[in-house]
JSON list of C-alpha atoms in Angstrom, two decimals:
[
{"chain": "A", "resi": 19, "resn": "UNK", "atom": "CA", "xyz": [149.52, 175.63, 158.84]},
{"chain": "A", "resi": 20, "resn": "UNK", "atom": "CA", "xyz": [150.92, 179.04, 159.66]},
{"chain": "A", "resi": 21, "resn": "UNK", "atom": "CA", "xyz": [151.38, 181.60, 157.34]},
{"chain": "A", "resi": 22, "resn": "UNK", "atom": "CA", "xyz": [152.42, 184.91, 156.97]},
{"chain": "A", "resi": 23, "resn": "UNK", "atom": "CA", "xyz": [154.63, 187.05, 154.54]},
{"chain": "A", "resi": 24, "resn": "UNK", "atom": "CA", "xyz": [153.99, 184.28, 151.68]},
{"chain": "A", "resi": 25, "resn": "UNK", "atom": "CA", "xyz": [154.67, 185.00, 148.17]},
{"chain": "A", "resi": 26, "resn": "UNK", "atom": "CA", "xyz": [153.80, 181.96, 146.36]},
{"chain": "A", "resi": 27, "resn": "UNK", "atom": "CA", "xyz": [154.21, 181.12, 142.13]},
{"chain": "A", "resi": 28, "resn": "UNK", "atom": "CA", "xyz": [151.63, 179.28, 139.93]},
{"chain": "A", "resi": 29, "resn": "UNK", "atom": "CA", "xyz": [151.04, 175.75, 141.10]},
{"chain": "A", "resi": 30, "resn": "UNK", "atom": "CA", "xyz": [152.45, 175.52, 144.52]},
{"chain": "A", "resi": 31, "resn": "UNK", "atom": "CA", "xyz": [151.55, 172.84, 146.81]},
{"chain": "A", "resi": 32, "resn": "UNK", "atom": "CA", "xyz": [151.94, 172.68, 150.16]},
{"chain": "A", "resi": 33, "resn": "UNK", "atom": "CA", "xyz": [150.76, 170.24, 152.69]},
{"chain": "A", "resi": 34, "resn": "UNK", "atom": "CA", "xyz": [148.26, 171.45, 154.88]},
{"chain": "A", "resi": 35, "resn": "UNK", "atom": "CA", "xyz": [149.92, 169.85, 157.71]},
{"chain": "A", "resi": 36, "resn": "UNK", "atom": "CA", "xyz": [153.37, 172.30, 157.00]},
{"chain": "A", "resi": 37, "resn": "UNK", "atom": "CA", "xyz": [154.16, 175.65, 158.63]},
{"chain": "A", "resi": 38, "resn": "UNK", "atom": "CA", "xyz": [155.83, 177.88, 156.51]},
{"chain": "A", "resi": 39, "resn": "UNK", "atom": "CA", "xyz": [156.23, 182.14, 156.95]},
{"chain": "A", "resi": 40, "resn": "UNK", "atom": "CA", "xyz": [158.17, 184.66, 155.50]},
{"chain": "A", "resi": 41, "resn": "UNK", "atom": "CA", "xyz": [159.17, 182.59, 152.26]},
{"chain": "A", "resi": 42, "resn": "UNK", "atom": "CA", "xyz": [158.96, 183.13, 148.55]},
{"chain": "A", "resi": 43, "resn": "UNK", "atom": "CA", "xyz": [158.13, 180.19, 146.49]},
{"chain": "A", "resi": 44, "resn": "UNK", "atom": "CA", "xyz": [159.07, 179.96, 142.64]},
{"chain": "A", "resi": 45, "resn": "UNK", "atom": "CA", "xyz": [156.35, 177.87, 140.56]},
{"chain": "A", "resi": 46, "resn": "UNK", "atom": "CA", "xyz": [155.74, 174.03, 140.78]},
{"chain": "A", "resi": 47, "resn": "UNK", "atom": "CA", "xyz": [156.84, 173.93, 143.61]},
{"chain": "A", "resi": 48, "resn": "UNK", "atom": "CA", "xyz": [156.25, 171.21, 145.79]},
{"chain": "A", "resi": 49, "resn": "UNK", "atom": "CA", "xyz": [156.20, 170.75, 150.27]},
{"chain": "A", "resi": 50, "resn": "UNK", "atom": "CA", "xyz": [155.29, 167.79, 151.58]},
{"chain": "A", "resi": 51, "resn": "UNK", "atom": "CA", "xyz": [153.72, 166.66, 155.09]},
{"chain": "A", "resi": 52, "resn": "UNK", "atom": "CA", "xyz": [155.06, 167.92, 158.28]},
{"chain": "A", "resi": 53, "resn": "UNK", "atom": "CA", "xyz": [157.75, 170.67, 157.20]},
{"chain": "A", "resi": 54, "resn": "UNK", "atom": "CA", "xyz": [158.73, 173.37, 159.14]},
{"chain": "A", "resi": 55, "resn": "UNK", "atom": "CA", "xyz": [160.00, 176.31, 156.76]},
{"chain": "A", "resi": 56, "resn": "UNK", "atom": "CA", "xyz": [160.65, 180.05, 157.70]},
{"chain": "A", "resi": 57, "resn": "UNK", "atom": "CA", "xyz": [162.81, 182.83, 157.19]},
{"chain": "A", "resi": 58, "resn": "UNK", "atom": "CA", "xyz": [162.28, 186.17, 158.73]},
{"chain": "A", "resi": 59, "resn": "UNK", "atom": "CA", "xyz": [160.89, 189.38, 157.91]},
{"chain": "A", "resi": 60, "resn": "UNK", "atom": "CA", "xyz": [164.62, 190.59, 157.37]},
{"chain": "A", "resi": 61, "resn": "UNK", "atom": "CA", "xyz": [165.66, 187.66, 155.85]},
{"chain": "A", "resi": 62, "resn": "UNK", "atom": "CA", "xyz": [162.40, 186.12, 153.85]},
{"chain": "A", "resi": 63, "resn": "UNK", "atom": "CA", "xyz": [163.56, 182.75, 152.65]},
{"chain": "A", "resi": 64, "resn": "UNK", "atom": "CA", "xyz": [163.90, 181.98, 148.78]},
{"chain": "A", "resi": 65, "resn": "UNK", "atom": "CA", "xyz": [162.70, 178.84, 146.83]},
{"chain": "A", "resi": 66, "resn": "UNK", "atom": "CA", "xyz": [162.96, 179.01, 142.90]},
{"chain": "A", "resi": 67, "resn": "UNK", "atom": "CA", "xyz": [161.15, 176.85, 139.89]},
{"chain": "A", "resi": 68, "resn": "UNK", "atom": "CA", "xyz": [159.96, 173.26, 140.51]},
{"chain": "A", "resi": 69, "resn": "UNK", "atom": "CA", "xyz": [161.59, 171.99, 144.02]},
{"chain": "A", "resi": 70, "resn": "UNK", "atom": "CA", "xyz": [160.64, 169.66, 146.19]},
{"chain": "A", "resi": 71, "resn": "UNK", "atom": "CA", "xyz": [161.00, 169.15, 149.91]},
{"chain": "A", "resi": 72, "resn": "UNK", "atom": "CA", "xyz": [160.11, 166.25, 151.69]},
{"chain": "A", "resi": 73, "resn": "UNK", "atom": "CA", "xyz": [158.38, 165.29, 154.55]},
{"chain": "A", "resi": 74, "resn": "UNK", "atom": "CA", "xyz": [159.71, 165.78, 158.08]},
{"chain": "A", "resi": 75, "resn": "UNK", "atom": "CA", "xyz": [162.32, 168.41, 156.33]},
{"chain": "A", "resi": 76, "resn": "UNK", "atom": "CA", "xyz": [163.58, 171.69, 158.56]},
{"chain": "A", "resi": 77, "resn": "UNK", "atom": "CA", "xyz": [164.83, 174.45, 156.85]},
{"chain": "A", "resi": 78, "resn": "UNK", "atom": "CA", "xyz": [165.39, 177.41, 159.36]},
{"chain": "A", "resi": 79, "resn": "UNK", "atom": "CA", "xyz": [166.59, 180.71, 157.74]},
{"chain": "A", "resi": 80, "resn": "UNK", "atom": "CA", "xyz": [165.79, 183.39, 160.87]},
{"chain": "A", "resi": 81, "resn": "UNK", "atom": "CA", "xyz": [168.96, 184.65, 161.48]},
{"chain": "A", "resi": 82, "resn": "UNK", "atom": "CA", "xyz": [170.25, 184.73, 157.85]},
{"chain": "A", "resi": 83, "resn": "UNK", "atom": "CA", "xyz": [169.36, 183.95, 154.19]},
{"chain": "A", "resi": 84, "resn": "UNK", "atom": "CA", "xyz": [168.55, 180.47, 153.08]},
{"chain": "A", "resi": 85, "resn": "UNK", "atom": "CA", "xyz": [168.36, 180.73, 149.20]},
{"chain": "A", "resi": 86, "resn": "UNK", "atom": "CA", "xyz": [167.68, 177.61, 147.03]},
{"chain": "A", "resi": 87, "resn": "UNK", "atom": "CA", "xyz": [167.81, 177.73, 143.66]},
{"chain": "A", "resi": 88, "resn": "UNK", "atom": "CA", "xyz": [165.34, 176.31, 140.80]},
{"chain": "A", "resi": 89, "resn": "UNK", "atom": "CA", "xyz": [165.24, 172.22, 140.14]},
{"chain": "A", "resi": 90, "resn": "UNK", "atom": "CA", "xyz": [166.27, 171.34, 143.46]},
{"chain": "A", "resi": 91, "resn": "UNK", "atom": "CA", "xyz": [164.93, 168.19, 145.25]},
{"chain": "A", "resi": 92, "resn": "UNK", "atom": "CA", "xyz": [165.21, 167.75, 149.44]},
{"chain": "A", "resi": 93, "resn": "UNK", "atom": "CA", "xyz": [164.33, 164.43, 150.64]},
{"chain": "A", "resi": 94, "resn": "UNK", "atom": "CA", "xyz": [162.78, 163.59, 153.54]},
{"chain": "A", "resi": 95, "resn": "UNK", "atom": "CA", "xyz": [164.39, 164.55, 157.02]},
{"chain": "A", "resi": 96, "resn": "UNK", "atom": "CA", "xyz": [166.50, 167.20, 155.94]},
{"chain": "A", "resi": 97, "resn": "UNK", "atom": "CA", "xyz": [167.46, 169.79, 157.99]},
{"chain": "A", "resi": 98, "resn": "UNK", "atom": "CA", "xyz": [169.03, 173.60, 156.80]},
{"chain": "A", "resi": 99, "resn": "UNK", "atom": "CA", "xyz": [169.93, 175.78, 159.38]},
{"chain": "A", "resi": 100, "resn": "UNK", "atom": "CA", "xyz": [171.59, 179.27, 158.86]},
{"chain": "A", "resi": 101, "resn": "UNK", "atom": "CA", "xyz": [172.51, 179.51, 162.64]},
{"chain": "A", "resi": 102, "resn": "UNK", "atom": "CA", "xyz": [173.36, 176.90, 165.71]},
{"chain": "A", "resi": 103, "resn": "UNK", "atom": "CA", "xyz": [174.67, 176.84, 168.75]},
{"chain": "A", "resi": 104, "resn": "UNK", "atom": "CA", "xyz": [174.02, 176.39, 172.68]},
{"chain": "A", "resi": 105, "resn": "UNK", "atom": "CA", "xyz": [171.03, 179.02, 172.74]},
{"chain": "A", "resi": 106, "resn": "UNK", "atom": "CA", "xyz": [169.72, 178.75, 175.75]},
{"chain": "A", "resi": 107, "resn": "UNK", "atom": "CA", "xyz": [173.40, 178.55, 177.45]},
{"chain": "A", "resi": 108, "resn": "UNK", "atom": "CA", "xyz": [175.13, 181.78, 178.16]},
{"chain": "A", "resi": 109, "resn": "UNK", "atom": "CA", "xyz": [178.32, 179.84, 179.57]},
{"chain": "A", "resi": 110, "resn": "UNK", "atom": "CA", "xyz": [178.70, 177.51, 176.50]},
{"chain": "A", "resi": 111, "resn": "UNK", "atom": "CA", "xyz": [177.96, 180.77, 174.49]},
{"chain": "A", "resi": 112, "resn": "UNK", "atom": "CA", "xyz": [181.21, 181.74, 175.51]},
{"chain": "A", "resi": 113, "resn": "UNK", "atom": "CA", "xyz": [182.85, 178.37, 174.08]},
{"chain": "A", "resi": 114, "resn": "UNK", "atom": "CA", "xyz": [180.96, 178.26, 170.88]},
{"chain": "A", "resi": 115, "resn": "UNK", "atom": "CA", "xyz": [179.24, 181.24, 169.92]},
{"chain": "A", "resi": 116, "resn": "UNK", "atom": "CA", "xyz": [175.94, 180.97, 167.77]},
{"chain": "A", "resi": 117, "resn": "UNK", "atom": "CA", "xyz": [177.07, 180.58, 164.46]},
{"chain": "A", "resi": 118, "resn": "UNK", "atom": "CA", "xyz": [174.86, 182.64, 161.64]},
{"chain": "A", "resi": 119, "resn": "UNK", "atom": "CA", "xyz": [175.84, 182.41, 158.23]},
{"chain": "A", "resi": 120, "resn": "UNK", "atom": "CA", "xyz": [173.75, 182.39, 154.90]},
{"chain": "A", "resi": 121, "resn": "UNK", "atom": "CA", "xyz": [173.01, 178.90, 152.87]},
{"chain": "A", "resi": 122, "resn": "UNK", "atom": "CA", "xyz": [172.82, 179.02, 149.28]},
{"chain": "A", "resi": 123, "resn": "UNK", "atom": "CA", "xyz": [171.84, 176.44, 146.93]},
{"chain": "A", "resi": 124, "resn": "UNK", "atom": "CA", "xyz": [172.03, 176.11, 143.40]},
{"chain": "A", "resi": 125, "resn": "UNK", "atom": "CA", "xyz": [170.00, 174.82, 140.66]},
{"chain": "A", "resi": 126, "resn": "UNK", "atom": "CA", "xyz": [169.72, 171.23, 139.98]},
{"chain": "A", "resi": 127, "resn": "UNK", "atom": "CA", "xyz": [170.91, 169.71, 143.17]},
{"chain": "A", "resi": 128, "resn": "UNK", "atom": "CA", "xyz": [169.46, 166.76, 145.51]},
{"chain": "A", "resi": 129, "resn": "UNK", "atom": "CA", "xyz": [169.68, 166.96, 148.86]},
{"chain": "A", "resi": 130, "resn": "UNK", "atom": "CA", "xyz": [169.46, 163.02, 149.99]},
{"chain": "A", "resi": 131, "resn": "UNK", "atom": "CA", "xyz": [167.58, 161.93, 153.42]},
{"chain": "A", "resi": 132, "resn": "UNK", "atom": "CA", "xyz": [168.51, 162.86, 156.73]},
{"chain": "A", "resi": 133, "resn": "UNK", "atom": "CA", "xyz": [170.85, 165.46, 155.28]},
{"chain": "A", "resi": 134, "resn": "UNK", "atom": "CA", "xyz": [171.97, 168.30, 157.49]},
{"chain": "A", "resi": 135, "resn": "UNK", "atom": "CA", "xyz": [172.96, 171.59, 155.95]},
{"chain": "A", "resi": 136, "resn": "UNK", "atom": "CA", "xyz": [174.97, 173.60, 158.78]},
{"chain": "A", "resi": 137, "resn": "UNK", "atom": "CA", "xyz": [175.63, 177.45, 158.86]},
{"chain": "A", "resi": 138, "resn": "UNK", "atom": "CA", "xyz": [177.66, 179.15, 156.01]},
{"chain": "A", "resi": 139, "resn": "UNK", "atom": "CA", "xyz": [176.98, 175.79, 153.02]},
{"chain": "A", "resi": 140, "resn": "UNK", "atom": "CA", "xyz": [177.36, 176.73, 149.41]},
{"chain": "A", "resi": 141, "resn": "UNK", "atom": "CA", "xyz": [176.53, 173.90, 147.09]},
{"chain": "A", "resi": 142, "resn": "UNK", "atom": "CA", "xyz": [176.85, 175.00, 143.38]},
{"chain": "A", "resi": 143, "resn": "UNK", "atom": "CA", "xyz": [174.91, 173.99, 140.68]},
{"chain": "A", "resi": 144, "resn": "UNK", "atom": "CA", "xyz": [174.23, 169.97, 140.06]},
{"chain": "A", "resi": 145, "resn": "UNK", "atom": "CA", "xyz": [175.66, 169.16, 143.68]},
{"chain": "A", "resi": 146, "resn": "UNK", "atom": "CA", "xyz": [174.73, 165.98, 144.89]},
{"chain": "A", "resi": 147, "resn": "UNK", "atom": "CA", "xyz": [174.60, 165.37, 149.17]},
{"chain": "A", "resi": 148, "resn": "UNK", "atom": "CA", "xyz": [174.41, 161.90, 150.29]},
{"chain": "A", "resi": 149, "resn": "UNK", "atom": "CA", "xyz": [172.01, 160.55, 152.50]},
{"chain": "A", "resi": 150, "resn": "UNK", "atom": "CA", "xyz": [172.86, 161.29, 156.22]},
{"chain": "A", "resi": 151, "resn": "UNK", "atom": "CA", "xyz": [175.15, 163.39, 155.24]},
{"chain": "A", "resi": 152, "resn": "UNK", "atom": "CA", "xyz": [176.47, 166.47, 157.51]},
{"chain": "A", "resi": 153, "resn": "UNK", "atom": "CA", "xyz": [177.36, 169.67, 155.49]},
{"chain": "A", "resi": 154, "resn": "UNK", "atom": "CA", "xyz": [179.76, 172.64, 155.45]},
{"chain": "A", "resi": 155, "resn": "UNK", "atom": "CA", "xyz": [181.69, 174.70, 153.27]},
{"chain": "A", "resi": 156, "resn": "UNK", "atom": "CA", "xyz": [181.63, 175.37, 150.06]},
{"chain": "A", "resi": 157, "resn": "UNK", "atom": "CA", "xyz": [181.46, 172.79, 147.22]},
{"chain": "A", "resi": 158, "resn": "UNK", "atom": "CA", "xyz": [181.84, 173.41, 143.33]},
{"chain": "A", "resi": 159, "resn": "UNK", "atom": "CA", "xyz": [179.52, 172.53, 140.25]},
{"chain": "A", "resi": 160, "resn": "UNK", "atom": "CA", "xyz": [179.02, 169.12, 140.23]},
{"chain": "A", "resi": 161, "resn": "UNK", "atom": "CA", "xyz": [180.23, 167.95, 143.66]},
{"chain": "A", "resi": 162, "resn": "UNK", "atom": "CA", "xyz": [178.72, 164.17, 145.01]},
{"chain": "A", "resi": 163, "resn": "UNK", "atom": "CA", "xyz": [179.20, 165.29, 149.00]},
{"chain": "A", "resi": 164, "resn": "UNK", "atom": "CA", "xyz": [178.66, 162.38, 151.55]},
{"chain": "A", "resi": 165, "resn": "UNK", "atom": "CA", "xyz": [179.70, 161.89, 154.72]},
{"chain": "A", "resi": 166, "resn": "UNK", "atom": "CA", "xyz": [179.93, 163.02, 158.63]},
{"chain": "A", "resi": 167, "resn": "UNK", "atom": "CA", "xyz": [181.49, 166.06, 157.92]},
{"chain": "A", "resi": 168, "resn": "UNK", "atom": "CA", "xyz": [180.79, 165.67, 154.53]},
{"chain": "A", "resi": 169, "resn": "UNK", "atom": "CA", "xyz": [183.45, 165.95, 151.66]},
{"chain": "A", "resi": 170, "resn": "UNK", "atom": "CA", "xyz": [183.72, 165.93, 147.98]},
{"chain": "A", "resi": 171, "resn": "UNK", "atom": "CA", "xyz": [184.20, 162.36, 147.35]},
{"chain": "A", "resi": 172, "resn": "UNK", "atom": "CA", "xyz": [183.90, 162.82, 143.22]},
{"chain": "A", "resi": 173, "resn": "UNK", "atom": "CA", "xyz": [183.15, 166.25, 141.19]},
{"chain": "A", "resi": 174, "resn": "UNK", "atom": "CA", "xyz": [181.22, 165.81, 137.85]},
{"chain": "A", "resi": 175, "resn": "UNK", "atom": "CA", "xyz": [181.27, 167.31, 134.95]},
{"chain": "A", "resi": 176, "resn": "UNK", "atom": "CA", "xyz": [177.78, 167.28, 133.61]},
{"chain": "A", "resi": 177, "resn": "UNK", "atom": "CA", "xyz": [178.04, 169.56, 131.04]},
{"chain": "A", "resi": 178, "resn": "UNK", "atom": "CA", "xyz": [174.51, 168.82, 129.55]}
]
């Protein structure tokens, strides 16, 4: 596991087998088996209160801020990434620049498996992404998101 610029809570548990740098973890937190999660030293990723990530899961915050709010569960195979694009090809650079734009994530949502998170996602709080699911935009409290691009297919309102 690599580590560096780590600021962990009380009871955090992360899979030896997981690299993680430049993030700060809330408490009870959870990281299962082969993760890869990392901001940067400018932008040091953010995890509140009693989430969960799953094995296999990506969640890349170098080029911009990656914050996930407290009570959030992330399947397995879930991938966040605050940039994308052709990197390694300055002629499809030209076409479609690398895209950097923060992710945010708000309490009480579930990420489902095999979810991908693209540059520039809000999900408000109690947002709901189905499985396989491919994410942008912004969605508002309560949203159930599913699809390839994903849409709001039903908002809730789970005033509890």
């Amino acid at each position: 596991m690599i580590c560096s610029n780590i600021l962990l809570g009380n009871n955090v548990y992360i899979d030896p087998s997981s690299s993680i740098n430049n993030v700060r973890f809330g408490n009870r937190c959870k990281v299962a088996k082969n993760c890869s999660i990392y901001g940067s030293s400018q932008y040091v990723l953010s995890i509140g209160d009693d989430c969960y990530i799953g094995m296999n899961s990506i969640i890349n915050g170098f080029s911009q801020q990656i914050t996930i709010g407290n009570n959030v569960s992330i399947a397995q195979n879930v991938n966040l990434m605050a940039d994308s694009g052709p990197n390694m090809s300055t002629v499809l650079q030209k076409l479609f620049p690398i895209e950097k734009f923060p992710i945010i994530i708000g309490n009480d949502c579930w990420i489902g498996a095999g979810a991908v998170l693209l540059p520039g996602t809000i999900l408000s709080d109690r947002c709901i992404v189905g499985a396989n699911s491919v994410v942008r935009g912004e969605f508002v409290k309560g949203s159930i998101i599913v699809g390839a691009m994903a849409k709001a297919i039903r908002i809730e309102n789970y005033d509890i």
